[in-house]
Short mmCIF file of C-alpha atoms and ligand atoms in Angstrom, two decimals:
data_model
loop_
_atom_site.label_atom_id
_atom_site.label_comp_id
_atom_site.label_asym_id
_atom_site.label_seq_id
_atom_site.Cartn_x
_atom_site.Cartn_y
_atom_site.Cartn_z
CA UNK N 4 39.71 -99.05 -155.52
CA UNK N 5 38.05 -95.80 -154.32
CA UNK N 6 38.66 -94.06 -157.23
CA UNK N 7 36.44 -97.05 -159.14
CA UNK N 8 34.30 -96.61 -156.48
CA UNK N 9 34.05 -92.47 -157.07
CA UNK N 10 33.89 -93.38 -160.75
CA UNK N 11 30.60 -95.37 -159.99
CA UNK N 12 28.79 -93.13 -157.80
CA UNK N 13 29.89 -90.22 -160.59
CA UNK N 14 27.39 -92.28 -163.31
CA UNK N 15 24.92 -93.11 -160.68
CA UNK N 16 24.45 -89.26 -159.76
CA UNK N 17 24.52 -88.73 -163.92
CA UNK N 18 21.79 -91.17 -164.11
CA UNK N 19 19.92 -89.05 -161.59
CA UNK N 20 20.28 -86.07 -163.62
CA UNK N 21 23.06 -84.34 -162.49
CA UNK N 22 24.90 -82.75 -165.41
CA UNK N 23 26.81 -79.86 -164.59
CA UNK N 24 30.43 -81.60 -165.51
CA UNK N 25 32.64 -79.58 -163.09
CA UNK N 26 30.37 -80.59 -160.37
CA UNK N 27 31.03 -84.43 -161.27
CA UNK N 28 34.80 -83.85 -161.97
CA UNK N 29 34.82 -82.24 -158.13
CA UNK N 30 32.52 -85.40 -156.89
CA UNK N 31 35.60 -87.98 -158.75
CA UNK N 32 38.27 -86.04 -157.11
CA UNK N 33 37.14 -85.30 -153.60
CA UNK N 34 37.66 -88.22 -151.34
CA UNK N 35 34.52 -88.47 -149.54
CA UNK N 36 35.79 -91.11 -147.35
CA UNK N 37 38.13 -88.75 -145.56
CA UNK N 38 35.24 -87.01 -144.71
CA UNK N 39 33.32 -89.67 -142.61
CA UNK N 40 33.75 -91.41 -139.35
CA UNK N 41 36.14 -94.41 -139.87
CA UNK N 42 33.52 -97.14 -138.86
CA UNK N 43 31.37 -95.45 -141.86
CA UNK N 44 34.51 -95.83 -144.65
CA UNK N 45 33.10 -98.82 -146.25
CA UNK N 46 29.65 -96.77 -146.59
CA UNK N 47 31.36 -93.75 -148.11
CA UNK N 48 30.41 -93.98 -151.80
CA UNK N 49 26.86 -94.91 -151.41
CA UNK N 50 24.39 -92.11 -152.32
CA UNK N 51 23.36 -91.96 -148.47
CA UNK N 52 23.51 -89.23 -145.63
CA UNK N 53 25.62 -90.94 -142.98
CA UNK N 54 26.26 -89.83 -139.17
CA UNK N 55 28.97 -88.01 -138.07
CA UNK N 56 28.50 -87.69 -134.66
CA UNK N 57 26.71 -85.27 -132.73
CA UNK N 58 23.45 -86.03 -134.20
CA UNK N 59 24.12 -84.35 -137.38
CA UNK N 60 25.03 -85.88 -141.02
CA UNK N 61 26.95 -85.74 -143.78
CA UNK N 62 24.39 -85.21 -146.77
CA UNK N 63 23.48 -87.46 -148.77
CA UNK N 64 26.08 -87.16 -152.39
CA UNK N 65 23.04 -86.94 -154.38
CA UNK N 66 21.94 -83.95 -151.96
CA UNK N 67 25.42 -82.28 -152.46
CA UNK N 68 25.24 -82.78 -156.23
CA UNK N 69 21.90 -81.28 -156.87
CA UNK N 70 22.59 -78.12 -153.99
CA UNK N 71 26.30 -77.61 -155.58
CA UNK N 72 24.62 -78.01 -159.34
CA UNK N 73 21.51 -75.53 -158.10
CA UNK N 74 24.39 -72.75 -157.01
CA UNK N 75 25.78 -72.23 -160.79
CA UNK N 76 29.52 -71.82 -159.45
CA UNK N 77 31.68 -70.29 -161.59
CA UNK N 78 35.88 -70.38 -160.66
CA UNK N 79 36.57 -67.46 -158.09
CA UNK N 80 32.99 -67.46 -156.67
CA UNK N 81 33.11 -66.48 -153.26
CA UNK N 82 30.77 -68.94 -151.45
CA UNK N 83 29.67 -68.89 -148.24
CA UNK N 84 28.10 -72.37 -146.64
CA UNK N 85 26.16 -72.49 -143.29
CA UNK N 86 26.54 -75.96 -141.48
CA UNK N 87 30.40 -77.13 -142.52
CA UNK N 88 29.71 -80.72 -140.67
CA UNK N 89 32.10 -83.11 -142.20
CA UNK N 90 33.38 -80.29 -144.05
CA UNK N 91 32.55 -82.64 -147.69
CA UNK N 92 30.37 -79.60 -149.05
CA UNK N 93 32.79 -77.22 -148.61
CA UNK N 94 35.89 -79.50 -150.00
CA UNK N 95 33.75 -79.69 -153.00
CA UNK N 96 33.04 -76.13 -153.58
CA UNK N 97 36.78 -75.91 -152.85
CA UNK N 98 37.76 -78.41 -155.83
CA UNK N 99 35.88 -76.25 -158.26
CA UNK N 100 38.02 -73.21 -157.41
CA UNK N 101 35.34 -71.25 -155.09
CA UNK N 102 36.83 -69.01 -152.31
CA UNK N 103 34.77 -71.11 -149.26
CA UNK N 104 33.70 -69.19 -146.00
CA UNK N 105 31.81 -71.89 -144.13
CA UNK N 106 30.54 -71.74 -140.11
CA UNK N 107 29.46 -74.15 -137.71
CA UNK N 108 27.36 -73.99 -134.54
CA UNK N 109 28.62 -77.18 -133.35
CA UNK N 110 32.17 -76.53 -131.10
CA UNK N 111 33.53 -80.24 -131.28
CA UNK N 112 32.19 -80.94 -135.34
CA UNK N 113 34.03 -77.61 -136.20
CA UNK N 114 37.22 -78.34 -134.10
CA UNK N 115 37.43 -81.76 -135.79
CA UNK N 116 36.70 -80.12 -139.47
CA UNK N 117 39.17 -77.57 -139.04
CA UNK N 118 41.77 -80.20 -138.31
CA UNK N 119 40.90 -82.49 -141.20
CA UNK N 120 40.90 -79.12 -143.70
CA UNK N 121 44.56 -78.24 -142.55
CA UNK N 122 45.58 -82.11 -142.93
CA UNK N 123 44.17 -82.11 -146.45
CA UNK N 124 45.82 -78.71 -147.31
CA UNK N 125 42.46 -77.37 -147.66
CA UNK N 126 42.43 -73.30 -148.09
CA UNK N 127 38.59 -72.94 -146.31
CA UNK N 128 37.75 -70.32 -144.13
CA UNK N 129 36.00 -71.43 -140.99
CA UNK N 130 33.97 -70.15 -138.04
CA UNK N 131 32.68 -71.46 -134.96
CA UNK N 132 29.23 -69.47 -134.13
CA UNK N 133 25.34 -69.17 -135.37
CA UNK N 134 25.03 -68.95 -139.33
CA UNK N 135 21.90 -67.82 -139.70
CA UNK N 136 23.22 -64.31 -139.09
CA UNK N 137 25.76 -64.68 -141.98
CA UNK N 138 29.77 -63.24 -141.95
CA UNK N 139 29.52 -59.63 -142.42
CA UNK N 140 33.18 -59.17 -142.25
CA UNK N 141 33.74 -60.81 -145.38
CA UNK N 142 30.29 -59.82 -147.58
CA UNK N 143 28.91 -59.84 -149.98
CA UNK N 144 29.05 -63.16 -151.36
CA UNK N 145 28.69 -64.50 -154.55
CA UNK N 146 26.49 -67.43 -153.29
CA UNK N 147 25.26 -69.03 -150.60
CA UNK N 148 24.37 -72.50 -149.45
CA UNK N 149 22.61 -73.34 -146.18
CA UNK N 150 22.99 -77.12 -145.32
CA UNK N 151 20.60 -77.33 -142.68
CA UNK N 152 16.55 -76.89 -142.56
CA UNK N 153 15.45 -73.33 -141.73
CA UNK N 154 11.89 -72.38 -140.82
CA UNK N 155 12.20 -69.40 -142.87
CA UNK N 156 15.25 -67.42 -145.35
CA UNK N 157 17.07 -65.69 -143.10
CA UNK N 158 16.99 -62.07 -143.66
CA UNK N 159 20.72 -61.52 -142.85
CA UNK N 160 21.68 -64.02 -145.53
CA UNK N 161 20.02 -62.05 -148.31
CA UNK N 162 21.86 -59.17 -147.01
CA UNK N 163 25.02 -60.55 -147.34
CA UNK N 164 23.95 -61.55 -151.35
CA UNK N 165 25.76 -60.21 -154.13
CA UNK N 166 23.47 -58.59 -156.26
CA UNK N 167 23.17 -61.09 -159.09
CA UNK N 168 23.81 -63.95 -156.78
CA UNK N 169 22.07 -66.92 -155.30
CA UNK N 170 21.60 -68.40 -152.08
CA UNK N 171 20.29 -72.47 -152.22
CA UNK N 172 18.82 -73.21 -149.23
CA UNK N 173 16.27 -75.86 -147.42
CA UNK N 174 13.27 -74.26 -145.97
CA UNK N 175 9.85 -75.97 -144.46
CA UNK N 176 8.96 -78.25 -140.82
CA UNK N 177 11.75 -79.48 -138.91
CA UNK N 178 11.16 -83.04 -140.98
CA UNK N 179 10.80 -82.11 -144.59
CA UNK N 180 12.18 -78.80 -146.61
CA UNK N 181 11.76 -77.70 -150.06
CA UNK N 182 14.82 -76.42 -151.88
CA UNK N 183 14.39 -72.82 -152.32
CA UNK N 184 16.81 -71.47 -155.22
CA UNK N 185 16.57 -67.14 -154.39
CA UNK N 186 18.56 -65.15 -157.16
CA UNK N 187 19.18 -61.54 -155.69
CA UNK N 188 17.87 -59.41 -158.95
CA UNK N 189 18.36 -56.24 -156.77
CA UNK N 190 17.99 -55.34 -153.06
CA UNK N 191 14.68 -56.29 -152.65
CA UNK N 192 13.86 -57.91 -155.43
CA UNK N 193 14.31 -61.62 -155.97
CA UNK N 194 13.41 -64.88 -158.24
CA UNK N 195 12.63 -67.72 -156.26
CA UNK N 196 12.38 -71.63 -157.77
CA UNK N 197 11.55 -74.25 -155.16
CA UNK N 198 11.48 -78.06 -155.05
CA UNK N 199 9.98 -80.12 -152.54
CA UNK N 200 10.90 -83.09 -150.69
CA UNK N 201 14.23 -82.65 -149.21
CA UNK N 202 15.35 -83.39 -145.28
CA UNK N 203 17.61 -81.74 -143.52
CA UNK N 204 18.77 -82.10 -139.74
CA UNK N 205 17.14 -78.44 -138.04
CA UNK N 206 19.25 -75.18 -138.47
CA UNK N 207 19.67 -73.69 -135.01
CA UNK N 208 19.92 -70.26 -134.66
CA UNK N 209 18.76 -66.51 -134.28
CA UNK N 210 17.02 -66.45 -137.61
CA UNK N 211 16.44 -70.84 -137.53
CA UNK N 212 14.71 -72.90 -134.80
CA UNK N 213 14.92 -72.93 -131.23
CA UNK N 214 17.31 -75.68 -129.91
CA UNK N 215 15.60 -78.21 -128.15
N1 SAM B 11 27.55 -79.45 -145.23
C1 SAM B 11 27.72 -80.55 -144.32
C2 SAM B 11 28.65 -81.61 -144.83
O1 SAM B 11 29.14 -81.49 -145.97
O2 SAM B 11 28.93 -82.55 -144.08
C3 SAM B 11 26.37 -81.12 -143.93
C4 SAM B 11 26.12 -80.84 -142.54
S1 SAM B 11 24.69 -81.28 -141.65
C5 SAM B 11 23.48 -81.79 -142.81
C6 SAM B 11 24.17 -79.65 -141.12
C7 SAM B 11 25.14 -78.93 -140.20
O3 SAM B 11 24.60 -77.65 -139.92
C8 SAM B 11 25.37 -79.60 -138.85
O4 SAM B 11 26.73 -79.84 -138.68
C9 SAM B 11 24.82 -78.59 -137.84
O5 SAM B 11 25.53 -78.57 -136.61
C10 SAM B 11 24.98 -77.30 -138.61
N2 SAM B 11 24.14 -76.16 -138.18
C11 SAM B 11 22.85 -76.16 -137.76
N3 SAM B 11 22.46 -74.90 -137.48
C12 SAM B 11 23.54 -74.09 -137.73
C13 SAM B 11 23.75 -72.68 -137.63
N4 SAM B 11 22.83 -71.82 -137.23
N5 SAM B 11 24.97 -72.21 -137.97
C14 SAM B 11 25.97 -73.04 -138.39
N6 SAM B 11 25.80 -74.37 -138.49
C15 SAM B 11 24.60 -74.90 -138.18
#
């Protein structure tokens, strides 16, 4: 029944444009259900952001689609995601063979996350702490993806970018982002693509907004 229900949402994200095939093969398998507060179960397979508590969301699957599609993965990329939440992003990036470092500022969403990876088996490496200033121990990375809305790239993240790698990440007001795609052609030198119109919850941090 889910899996129909996968299969559905898989066509209605094609439909949108979504064509990379190993992100829709990741999208069938990963059982975004899992990943979502049980009152919300029955809502899992719609192409909506949902709550998870906290005031923060699990992004919409259209969202995840595009911003997984946007990162050109290939197997073995070492990815590192800012804002695990549900932890759905990073289960996805997991299912197409990425090695996932992924941090959250929240305590309680990333005790809860952490749980559900090592129920599901799930080899992702997680932190508890601020994102915008990266994970220097383990960089550089291959790519990066920022889940929340920053009011500017944070320097430290470009830092911590492979040369020849990308970071995908939201950037405008705290309401309403554009999708900034930043390939790293060499320290100090980058290609930027940008489309508008996304919304993210706030990313709160050193190098994000204030809280509050
Ligand atoms: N990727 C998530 C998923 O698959 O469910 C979406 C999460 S939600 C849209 C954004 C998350 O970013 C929230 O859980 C929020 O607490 C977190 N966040 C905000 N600022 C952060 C920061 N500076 N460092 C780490 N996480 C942050």
């Amino acid at each position: 029944m889910k899996e129909e229900e996968r299969k559905e949402l898989v066509d209605h994200l094609e439909k949108r444009g979504i064509k990379d095939s190993k992100v829709l093969s990741a999208i069938l398998k990963v059982e975004r259900h899992l990943f979502v507060p049980p009152p919300m179960v029955h809502l899992a397979y719609n192409d909506n952001a949902l709550p998870i508590g906290k005031g923060q969301t699990i992004s919409q699957p259209y969202t995840v689609a595009y911003m997984t599609e946007a990162l050109q993965i290939q197997k073995g990329d070492k990815v590192l995601e800012i804002g695990t939440g549900s932890g759905y992003q990073a289960a996805i990036l997991h299912a197409m063979g990425c090695k996932v470092y992924t941090i959250e500022r929240d305590i309680d969403l990333y005790h809860k996350t952490v749980k559900l990876f090592e129920k599901l088996g799930l080899r992702i490496a997680a932190r508890f702490g601020d994102g915008t200033i990266g994970w220097e121990e383990f960089d550089p990375f291959d790519k990066i993806i920022v889940t929340a809305g920053a009011p500017e790239v944070p320097q430290k993240l470009l830092k911590q970018l492979k040369v020849g790698g990308r970071l995908v990440i939201p950037v405008g007001d705290r309401k309403l982002q554009s999708l900034r795609m930043i390939d790293k052609i060499d320290d100090d030198d980058y290609r930027i693509n940008e489309r508008p119109n996304f919304a993210f919850v706030p990313l709160i941090g050193k190098e994000g907004w204030n809280n509050g």
